Amino acid sequence: MHDLVLVGGSVLTDAGLRTTDVAVTDGRVTAIGRELGESREIVECSGAWVGPGFVDLHTHLRDPGHEWREDIGSGSAAAAAGGYTALVAMPNTDPPIDAGHLALRISDEARRVGKVAVVSAGCLTMGRGGERMAHLDDLWSAGVRLFTDDGDSLQNVAVLRSVMEYVAQLGGVVSQHALDADLSGAGFMHEGSVSSRLGIYGIPRQADDIVIARDIAIMRMTGVRYHVQHLSTAGGVALVAAAKAEGLPITAEVTPHHLMFDHTAVMSTDSNFKMMPPLREESDREALVEGLRSGVIDAVATDHAPQSAVEKDVPFEHALNGVIGLEWAASVVNGVVSLDQDVFFDRMSITPAAIAGFTDHGRAVAVGAEANLVVFDPNVRWTPTSTRSRSRNAPYLGRELTGRVEVTILGGAITYGGEL
Ligand SMILES: [Zn+2]
């Protein structure tokens, strides 16, 4: 007797795509094929894609210290509803995650909640201050594999060089919020025709591009694995492509909102279109879509950034940056980029898991593997109206999307959907 059988989906198996059934027992995939026999629970998957649960490289769980926006419980529920089985939590919390015991508390608490596996990223510098290295080896011992001062770019190049050398020795990844602080400091949106019309200070594309170019130069000195967070410009995509062609160990992510929207959305002065880096122009958006398609951009990452109503329902310039996105990322990517199933799972699950070092997630479905799975219907049209997040700063509510997560399975247990 199986615990669970997923029936008749298009399954991304370790032997390629097959329309078949998948049996799960005691937390693992135990059989792939037809007529698998009796099961306690059956999930009908015909017309849907079955594959490895999604993996997010960039979630702000806001815990500890900013729990009025989100906590590990509410963020985990949103992640499960979005098809995620694993995520990397950003370390710009209060206190910032610059030592191992702080990182351990987050993964322990997420394990207790039981809806998504969480590993915290670690800070590059103490307190995200940009001056002294964080306790990098201590963070590494606590399971941290990705290091970033996200929310801020590490500006001091000498410190960056030291950190890159140290993280290279550990075998980790330096992940950069690539946005020059001086060039972006006074701005609230993309610098272009819309910012001119609205009379709002803008941030030029070069704020992103010069940091990426500079970091690639330091990469060459250190050999570190380097990851560009939330690419927003065509120039950034070109820089990543050139570094890859050179053979450097660089990877990059793009967010759902940068794939779907451009700066004209800000004409509404709706603060749900205010984020960092800002929405840029249609030509940038097209370069991001093409980059994700071609694989120059390795992964989709949500930059799920909850902010409360009092922080968002204020005039545009005063609103805090960020939008939430865990629950709709897969739908946005499917609707906007329309990838084939195997490429879709590569960008949503397999490559992000490889970058973050998750070994039990982001693997094609195989007998014996831990059952961390998602059932995604790529054709259903739906309009989200609510969220499991503690915050509602989403540009997707009330907007029709194509494709929907039907069921999420973590360690063999259904964490979202099904007959719960
Ligand atoms: Zn960031």
GROMACS .gro file of C-alpha atoms and ligand atoms in nm, residues 58 60 150-152 177-178 229-230 276-277 303, ligand 1:
model
   13
   58HIS     CA    1   1.586   3.487  -0.261
   60HIS     CA    2   1.278   3.763   0.274
  150ASP     CA    3   2.124   4.180   0.027
  151GLY     CA    4   1.932   4.500   0.066
  152ASP     CA    5   2.269   4.668   0.024
  177HIS     CA    6   2.257   4.293  -0.457
  178ALA     CA    7   2.420   4.462  -0.753
  229GLN     CA    8   2.075   3.884  -0.760
  230HIS     CA    9   1.764   4.024  -0.931
  276MET     CA   10   1.492   4.765  -0.582
  277PRO     CA   11   1.625   4.738  -0.844
  303ASP     CA   12   1.280   3.847  -0.401
  421ZN      ZN   13   1.830   4.277  -0.316
   0.00000   0.00000   0.00000
